[in-house]
Amino acid sequence: MDLDVFVAAHRGEWDRLTALLRRRRRLTGAEADELVVLYQRTATHLSQLQSSAPDPVLVNRLTTLVARARSAVVGTRRATWRDALRFFVVAFPAACYRSRHWWVTTGVVFTLLVAAMGWWIAANPEVQSTIAAPDELREMTRPGGGYESYYSSSPAAAFSAQVWTNNAQVAGMSLAFGALLGLPVLWVILQNAVNVATGVGLMASADRLDVFLGLILPHGLLELTAVFVAAGTGLRLGWTVIDPGPRTRAAALAEEGRAAIGMAIGLAAVLAVSGAIEGFVTPSGLPTWARIAIGVAAELAFLTYVFVLGRHAALAGETGDTAATDRATEVPVAA
């Protein structure tokens, strides 16, 4: 591209757009239409310059001009409670539903892995001896020991906040690591599987697996499902790097990345619920069946939320991405 020729050919359009922006509150109907056309043309010019002749001074000038024009054409708006309502009723459940194959598969593999490792630990005393000394194992698995006292080790509110923070970090890491082809996500999931399997195996070896399940199921069903959703979304994002489909890789990553950021916010809310259950319900004096029933109810509510609301929104074309008016303008550029 000959930059001087390009500037000479289009400077008049840029100057005209600048003039229209200066008096945009007093434009006639024809002038408003002209402003929209010039905005689209200038956005195309900017894309062409960025890809072919990235002169920093000119790119900076056109970037500012396009931003001003976009504000005039699209208008500015403030986030309202309706945006939050739309996110939780439409965008978030749709994003969860769209990635369901990834996180359901992650959950199944995780469960099978925990069952296999738990059985291996329970059936092999030599494996247990590598985890801790015999006295320490007895202390962890006895009635009122480490596994049971853990859930009442702090005041319920403080414990809930601590658990929520930790789980939100795990979910956030799973989502963020997706951009690295998803490989670190597998490590995060494996670490969590080992932790759960260790508890299963040690308590099973002490004939107290029922107690362990009674402690972990009330909050663990929803908590682990949220972790599975985060991991599945991270893996999906990683696969997008490899296979973006009909979209360009940059466009695919931008779309899926924006949806992943939204999911981080939604999953933080889900994990806040599981954290409250873990802090107030798990260590409570309720019968085991009642505590588990609360956990099952929370899990069924989330699954209904995803597979009813989410499915409906996804079939209507919702992807979990930000609203079209909040995205950067995308203008096709000739190859």
Short mmCIF file of C-alpha atoms in Angstrom, two decimals:
data_model
loop_
_atom_site.label_atom_id
_atom_site.label_comp_id
_atom_site.label_asym_id
_atom_site.label_seq_id
_atom_site.Cartn_x
_atom_site.Cartn_y
_atom_site.Cartn_z
CA MET A 1 0.00 0.00 0.00
CA ASP A 2 1.28 3.47 -0.93
CA LEU A 3 0.47 5.39 2.26
CA ASP A 4 0.63 8.86 0.65
CA VAL A 5 -1.76 7.87 -2.12
CA PHE A 6 -4.12 6.23 0.42
CA VAL A 7 -4.19 9.34 2.60
CA ALA A 8 -4.72 11.62 -0.36
CA ALA A 9 -7.62 9.47 -1.59
CA HIS A 10 -9.48 9.36 1.74
CA ARG A 11 -8.49 12.51 3.64
CA GLY A 12 -11.59 14.30 2.42
CA GLU A 13 -13.86 11.63 3.89
CA TRP A 14 -12.08 11.78 7.25
CA ASP A 15 -12.26 15.57 7.35
CA ARG A 16 -15.96 15.46 6.45
CA LEU A 17 -16.60 12.91 9.22
CA THR A 18 -14.75 15.14 11.68
CA ALA A 19 -16.87 18.12 10.66
CA LEU A 20 -20.10 16.16 11.06
CA LEU A 21 -19.05 14.98 14.52
CA ARG A 22 -18.45 18.57 15.64
CA ARG A 23 -22.07 19.45 14.92
CA ARG A 24 -23.67 16.06 15.46
CA ARG A 25 -26.46 17.46 17.65
CA ARG A 26 -27.65 19.67 14.76
CA LEU A 27 -27.49 17.22 11.86
CA THR A 28 -30.24 16.88 9.31
CA GLY A 29 -31.56 13.43 8.42
CA ALA A 30 -29.38 13.27 5.30
CA GLU A 31 -26.30 14.34 7.25
CA ALA A 32 -26.96 11.68 9.91
CA ASP A 33 -27.09 9.04 7.19
CA GLU A 34 -23.87 10.42 5.74
CA LEU A 35 -22.21 10.22 9.17
CA VAL A 36 -23.08 6.51 9.44
CA VAL A 37 -21.69 5.77 5.97
CA LEU A 38 -18.48 7.71 6.65
CA TYR A 39 -18.08 5.95 10.00
CA GLN A 40 -18.27 2.55 8.30
CA ARG A 41 -15.84 3.59 5.58
CA THR A 42 -13.35 5.01 8.10
CA ALA A 43 -13.54 1.83 10.17
CA THR A 44 -12.67 -0.10 7.00
CA HIS A 45 -9.79 2.28 6.28
CA LEU A 46 -8.48 1.74 9.80
CA SER A 47 -8.60 -2.04 9.39
CA GLN A 48 -6.76 -1.79 6.07
CA LEU A 49 -4.05 0.39 7.59
CA GLN A 50 -3.58 -1.91 10.59
CA SER A 51 -3.13 -4.93 8.34
CA SER A 52 -1.11 -3.40 5.50
CA ALA A 53 0.60 -0.16 6.52
CA PRO A 54 0.49 0.32 10.31
CA ASP A 55 1.70 3.92 10.47
CA PRO A 56 1.35 4.72 14.23
CA VAL A 57 0.43 8.38 13.83
CA LEU A 58 -2.26 7.77 11.24
CA VAL A 59 -3.59 4.67 13.02
CA ASN A 60 -3.89 6.65 16.25
CA ARG A 61 -5.74 9.45 14.47
CA LEU A 62 -8.22 7.10 12.79
CA THR A 63 -8.68 5.05 15.95
CA THR A 64 -9.77 8.18 17.79
CA LEU A 65 -11.98 9.25 14.92
CA VAL A 66 -13.67 5.83 14.66
CA ALA A 67 -14.23 5.75 18.43
CA ARG A 68 -15.88 9.18 18.35
CA ALA A 69 -18.01 8.21 15.38
CA ARG A 70 -19.05 4.93 16.97
CA SER A 71 -20.14 6.81 20.07
CA ALA A 72 -22.21 9.14 17.93
CA VAL A 73 -23.76 6.34 15.85
CA VAL A 74 -24.34 3.72 18.54
CA GLY A 75 -24.64 6.01 21.52
CA THR A 76 -23.34 5.45 25.01
CA ARG A 77 -25.23 3.70 27.72
CA ARG A 78 -24.79 2.71 31.32
CA ALA A 79 -25.15 -0.75 32.72
CA THR A 80 -28.45 -1.17 34.56
CA TRP A 81 -30.15 -3.80 36.63
CA ARG A 82 -31.72 -5.03 33.39
CA ASP A 83 -28.24 -5.93 32.13
CA ALA A 84 -27.60 -7.97 35.26
CA LEU A 85 -31.01 -9.63 34.94
CA ARG A 86 -30.38 -10.45 31.28
CA PHE A 87 -26.99 -11.92 32.15
CA PHE A 88 -28.32 -14.30 34.79
CA VAL A 89 -31.51 -15.22 32.94
CA VAL A 90 -30.17 -15.45 29.39
CA ALA A 91 -26.44 -15.09 28.78
CA PHE A 92 -24.94 -17.16 31.60
CA PRO A 93 -27.25 -20.19 31.38
CA ALA A 94 -26.90 -20.17 27.57
CA ALA A 95 -23.10 -20.17 27.84
CA CYS A 96 -23.27 -23.08 30.29
CA TYR A 97 -25.62 -24.98 28.00
CA ARG A 98 -23.46 -24.42 24.91
CA SER A 99 -20.43 -25.94 26.65
CA ARG A 100 -22.41 -28.79 28.23
CA HIS A 101 -20.66 -31.56 26.27
CA TRP A 102 -17.31 -30.38 27.59
CA TRP A 103 -18.19 -30.07 31.27
CA VAL A 104 -20.49 -33.10 31.47
CA THR A 105 -17.66 -35.20 30.01
CA THR A 106 -15.23 -33.59 32.47
CA GLY A 107 -17.56 -34.49 35.36
CA VAL A 108 -17.92 -38.12 34.26
CA VAL A 109 -14.17 -38.58 33.82
CA PHE A 110 -13.52 -36.86 37.17
CA THR A 111 -15.99 -39.15 38.98
CA LEU A 112 -14.54 -42.30 37.44
CA LEU A 113 -11.02 -41.15 38.27
CA VAL A 114 -11.94 -40.42 41.90
CA ALA A 115 -13.65 -43.80 42.24
CA ALA A 116 -10.64 -45.65 40.81
CA MET A 117 -8.04 -43.77 42.88
CA GLY A 118 -10.20 -43.97 46.02
CA TRP A 119 -10.52 -47.74 45.68
CA TRP A 120 -6.76 -48.04 45.07
CA ILE A 121 -5.95 -46.03 48.21
CA ALA A 122 -8.48 -47.94 50.35
CA ALA A 123 -7.26 -51.34 49.17
CA ASN A 124 -3.54 -50.72 49.61
CA PRO A 125 -2.19 -49.93 53.10
CA GLU A 126 1.24 -49.28 51.59
CA VAL A 127 -0.27 -46.44 49.56
CA GLN A 128 -1.91 -45.01 52.67
CA SER A 129 1.46 -45.08 54.46
CA THR A 130 2.87 -42.74 51.80
CA ILE A 131 0.15 -40.20 52.57
CA ALA A 132 0.72 -39.89 56.31
CA ALA A 133 1.96 -41.77 59.37
CA PRO A 134 -0.44 -44.32 60.95
CA ASP A 135 -1.17 -42.05 63.94
CA GLU A 136 -1.95 -39.15 61.62
CA LEU A 137 -4.23 -41.35 59.49
CA ARG A 138 -6.15 -42.45 62.57
CA GLU A 139 -6.50 -38.85 63.71
CA MET A 140 -7.87 -37.79 60.32
CA THR A 141 -10.42 -40.61 60.04
CA ARG A 142 -11.62 -41.12 63.64
CA PRO A 143 -15.02 -39.79 64.79
CA GLY A 144 -14.62 -36.07 65.32
CA GLY A 145 -11.20 -36.19 63.67
CA GLY A 146 -9.65 -34.11 60.93
CA TYR A 147 -12.15 -34.76 58.15
CA GLU A 148 -15.17 -34.05 60.37
CA SER A 149 -13.75 -31.15 62.40
CA TYR A 150 -12.58 -29.34 59.26
CA TYR A 151 -16.08 -28.07 58.47
CA SER A 152 -16.49 -26.50 61.91
CA SER A 153 -12.92 -25.24 62.28
CA SER A 154 -14.01 -21.59 61.83
CA PRO A 155 -17.19 -19.55 62.30
CA ALA A 156 -19.69 -20.38 59.57
CA ALA A 157 -19.59 -16.97 57.84
CA ALA A 158 -15.79 -16.80 57.80
CA PHE A 159 -15.53 -20.41 56.66
CA SER A 160 -18.01 -19.80 53.82
CA ALA A 161 -16.05 -16.76 52.63
CA GLN A 162 -12.78 -18.70 52.76
CA VAL A 163 -14.22 -21.65 50.82
CA TRP A 164 -15.86 -19.36 48.27
CA THR A 165 -12.59 -17.49 47.66
CA ASN A 166 -10.63 -20.72 47.18
CA ASN A 167 -13.19 -22.27 44.83
CA ALA A 168 -13.57 -19.06 42.82
CA GLN A 169 -9.80 -19.05 42.33
CA VAL A 170 -9.89 -22.66 41.08
CA ALA A 171 -12.70 -21.82 38.66
CA GLY A 172 -10.95 -18.66 37.49
CA MET A 173 -7.70 -20.54 36.89
CA SER A 174 -9.54 -23.16 34.85
CA LEU A 175 -11.10 -20.48 32.66
CA ALA A 176 -7.90 -18.46 32.26
CA PHE A 177 -5.75 -21.50 31.48
CA GLY A 178 -8.01 -22.34 28.55
CA ALA A 179 -6.09 -19.93 26.34
CA LEU A 180 -2.99 -22.14 26.83
CA LEU A 181 -4.58 -24.90 24.71
CA GLY A 182 -6.42 -26.07 27.84
CA LEU A 183 -3.51 -28.22 29.04
CA PRO A 184 -3.09 -26.59 32.50
CA VAL A 185 -6.84 -27.13 33.05
CA LEU A 186 -6.23 -30.88 33.05
CA TRP A 187 -3.65 -30.42 35.81
CA VAL A 188 -6.07 -28.38 37.94
CA ILE A 189 -8.74 -31.07 37.56
CA LEU A 190 -6.26 -33.86 38.35
CA GLN A 191 -5.17 -32.12 41.55
CA ASN A 192 -8.78 -31.79 42.71
CA ALA A 193 -9.47 -35.43 41.82
CA VAL A 194 -6.49 -36.57 43.91
CA ASN A 195 -7.67 -34.52 46.89
CA VAL A 196 -11.19 -35.94 46.80
CA ALA A 197 -9.95 -39.50 46.12
CA THR A 198 -7.61 -39.32 49.11
CA GLY A 199 -10.52 -38.54 51.42
CA VAL A 200 -12.65 -41.26 49.85
CA GLY A 201 -9.90 -43.86 50.11
CA LEU A 202 -8.82 -43.07 53.68
CA MET A 203 -12.36 -42.88 55.09
CA ALA A 204 -13.33 -46.06 53.21
CA SER A 205 -10.34 -47.88 54.72
CA ALA A 206 -11.63 -46.86 58.15
CA ASP A 207 -15.19 -48.07 57.29
CA ARG A 208 -16.46 -44.48 57.50
CA LEU A 209 -17.11 -43.72 53.83
CA ASP A 210 -20.78 -43.02 54.62
CA VAL A 211 -19.72 -40.28 57.03
CA PHE A 212 -17.40 -38.74 54.44
CA LEU A 213 -20.10 -38.74 51.75
CA GLY A 214 -22.54 -37.23 54.23
CA LEU A 215 -20.09 -34.39 54.74
CA ILE A 216 -19.07 -33.75 51.14
CA LEU A 217 -22.30 -34.29 49.20
CA PRO A 218 -24.38 -31.38 50.64
CA HIS A 219 -22.05 -28.75 49.19
CA GLY A 220 -19.87 -30.86 46.91
CA LEU A 221 -22.50 -31.58 44.27
CA LEU A 222 -22.97 -27.94 43.33
CA GLU A 223 -19.37 -26.98 44.06
CA LEU A 224 -17.87 -29.67 41.85
CA THR A 225 -20.41 -29.00 39.09
CA ALA A 226 -19.30 -25.36 39.03
CA VAL A 227 -15.67 -26.50 38.83
CA PHE A 228 -16.60 -28.87 35.98
CA VAL A 229 -18.31 -26.04 34.10
CA ALA A 230 -15.22 -23.85 34.52
CA ALA A 231 -12.90 -26.65 33.41
CA GLY A 232 -15.10 -27.59 30.47
CA THR A 233 -15.27 -23.98 29.34
CA GLY A 234 -11.50 -23.68 29.66
CA LEU A 235 -11.02 -26.81 27.56
CA ARG A 236 -13.48 -25.48 24.98
CA LEU A 237 -11.55 -22.22 24.83
CA GLY A 238 -8.33 -24.17 24.37
CA TRP A 239 -9.87 -26.17 21.53
CA THR A 240 -10.96 -22.91 19.88
CA VAL A 241 -7.27 -22.03 19.55
CA ILE A 242 -6.76 -25.28 17.63
CA ASP A 243 -10.00 -25.31 15.64
CA PRO A 244 -11.78 -21.93 15.40
CA GLY A 245 -14.30 -23.30 12.90
CA PRO A 246 -15.63 -20.95 10.19
CA ARG A 247 -14.54 -17.87 12.16
CA THR A 248 -11.08 -16.39 12.09
CA ARG A 249 -8.98 -17.50 15.06
CA ALA A 250 -8.92 -13.96 16.45
CA ALA A 251 -12.70 -13.55 16.15
CA ALA A 252 -13.36 -16.98 17.65
CA LEU A 253 -11.05 -16.35 20.61
CA ALA A 254 -12.58 -12.92 21.17
CA GLU A 255 -16.12 -14.31 21.22
CA GLU A 256 -15.35 -17.33 23.37
CA GLY A 257 -13.09 -15.28 25.65
CA ARG A 258 -15.82 -12.71 26.32
CA ALA A 259 -18.25 -15.53 27.12
CA ALA A 260 -15.66 -17.11 29.45
CA ILE A 261 -15.24 -13.84 31.35
CA GLY A 262 -18.99 -13.68 31.83
CA MET A 263 -19.02 -17.28 33.02
CA ALA A 264 -16.41 -16.43 35.65
CA ILE A 265 -18.88 -13.93 37.12
CA GLY A 266 -21.79 -16.37 36.96
CA LEU A 267 -19.79 -19.22 38.49
CA ALA A 268 -18.66 -16.95 41.31
CA ALA A 269 -22.35 -16.55 42.21
CA VAL A 270 -22.92 -20.33 42.00
CA LEU A 271 -19.89 -20.99 44.20
CA ALA A 272 -21.15 -18.45 46.71
CA VAL A 273 -24.24 -20.65 47.13
CA SER A 274 -22.16 -23.82 47.55
CA GLY A 275 -19.90 -21.98 49.98
CA ALA A 276 -22.91 -20.96 52.08
CA ILE A 277 -24.09 -24.57 52.14
CA GLU A 278 -20.61 -25.75 53.16
CA GLY A 279 -20.36 -23.17 55.91
CA PHE A 280 -23.87 -23.36 57.36
CA VAL A 281 -25.41 -26.71 56.32
CA THR A 282 -22.55 -29.24 56.19
CA PRO A 283 -21.43 -28.75 59.85
CA SER A 284 -24.98 -28.25 61.14
CA GLY A 285 -26.83 -30.60 63.43
CA LEU A 286 -29.32 -31.56 60.72
CA PRO A 287 -29.72 -35.27 59.98
CA THR A 288 -27.47 -36.55 57.21
CA TRP A 289 -30.43 -37.17 54.91
CA ALA A 290 -31.61 -33.58 55.35
CA ARG A 291 -28.19 -32.12 54.60
CA ILE A 292 -27.81 -34.28 51.50
CA ALA A 293 -31.34 -33.37 50.41
CA ILE A 294 -30.41 -29.67 50.52
CA GLY A 295 -27.35 -30.37 48.38
CA VAL A 296 -29.35 -32.41 45.88
CA ALA A 297 -31.99 -29.67 45.68
CA ALA A 298 -29.32 -27.03 44.96
CA GLU A 299 -27.77 -29.25 42.29
CA LEU A 300 -31.12 -29.98 40.61
CA ALA A 301 -31.95 -26.26 40.66
CA PHE A 302 -28.72 -25.44 38.84
CA LEU A 303 -29.15 -28.22 36.27
CA THR A 304 -32.73 -27.10 35.62
CA TYR A 305 -31.48 -23.53 35.28
CA VAL A 306 -28.94 -24.61 32.64
CA PHE A 307 -30.93 -27.21 30.71
CA VAL A 308 -34.24 -25.32 30.66
CA LEU A 309 -33.41 -21.59 30.66
CA GLY A 310 -30.03 -22.14 29.02
CA ARG A 311 -31.36 -24.40 26.30
CA HIS A 312 -34.19 -21.99 25.49
CA ALA A 313 -31.76 -19.06 25.26
CA ALA A 314 -29.24 -21.02 23.18
CA LEU A 315 -31.91 -22.14 20.71
CA ALA A 316 -32.90 -18.48 20.37
CA GLY A 317 -29.34 -17.70 19.24
CA GLU A 318 -27.80 -16.55 22.52
CA THR A 319 -24.11 -17.47 22.87
CA GLY A 320 -23.20 -15.91 26.19
CA ASP A 321 -21.19 -13.20 24.43
CA THR A 322 -21.69 -9.56 25.35
CA ALA A 323 -24.51 -7.68 23.69
CA ALA A 324 -23.82 -6.61 20.10
CA THR A 325 -23.89 -2.93 21.04
CA ASP A 326 -21.07 -3.49 23.55
CA ARG A 327 -18.68 -5.17 21.11
CA ALA A 328 -16.10 -3.52 18.94
CA THR A 329 -17.26 -2.89 15.42
CA GLU A 330 -16.17 -5.63 13.04
CA VAL A 331 -15.83 -4.63 9.42
CA PRO A 332 -14.84 -7.11 6.72
CA VAL A 333 -11.58 -6.38 4.97
CA ALA A 334 -10.58 -7.67 1.53
CA ALA A 335 -7.75 -10.16 1.64
#
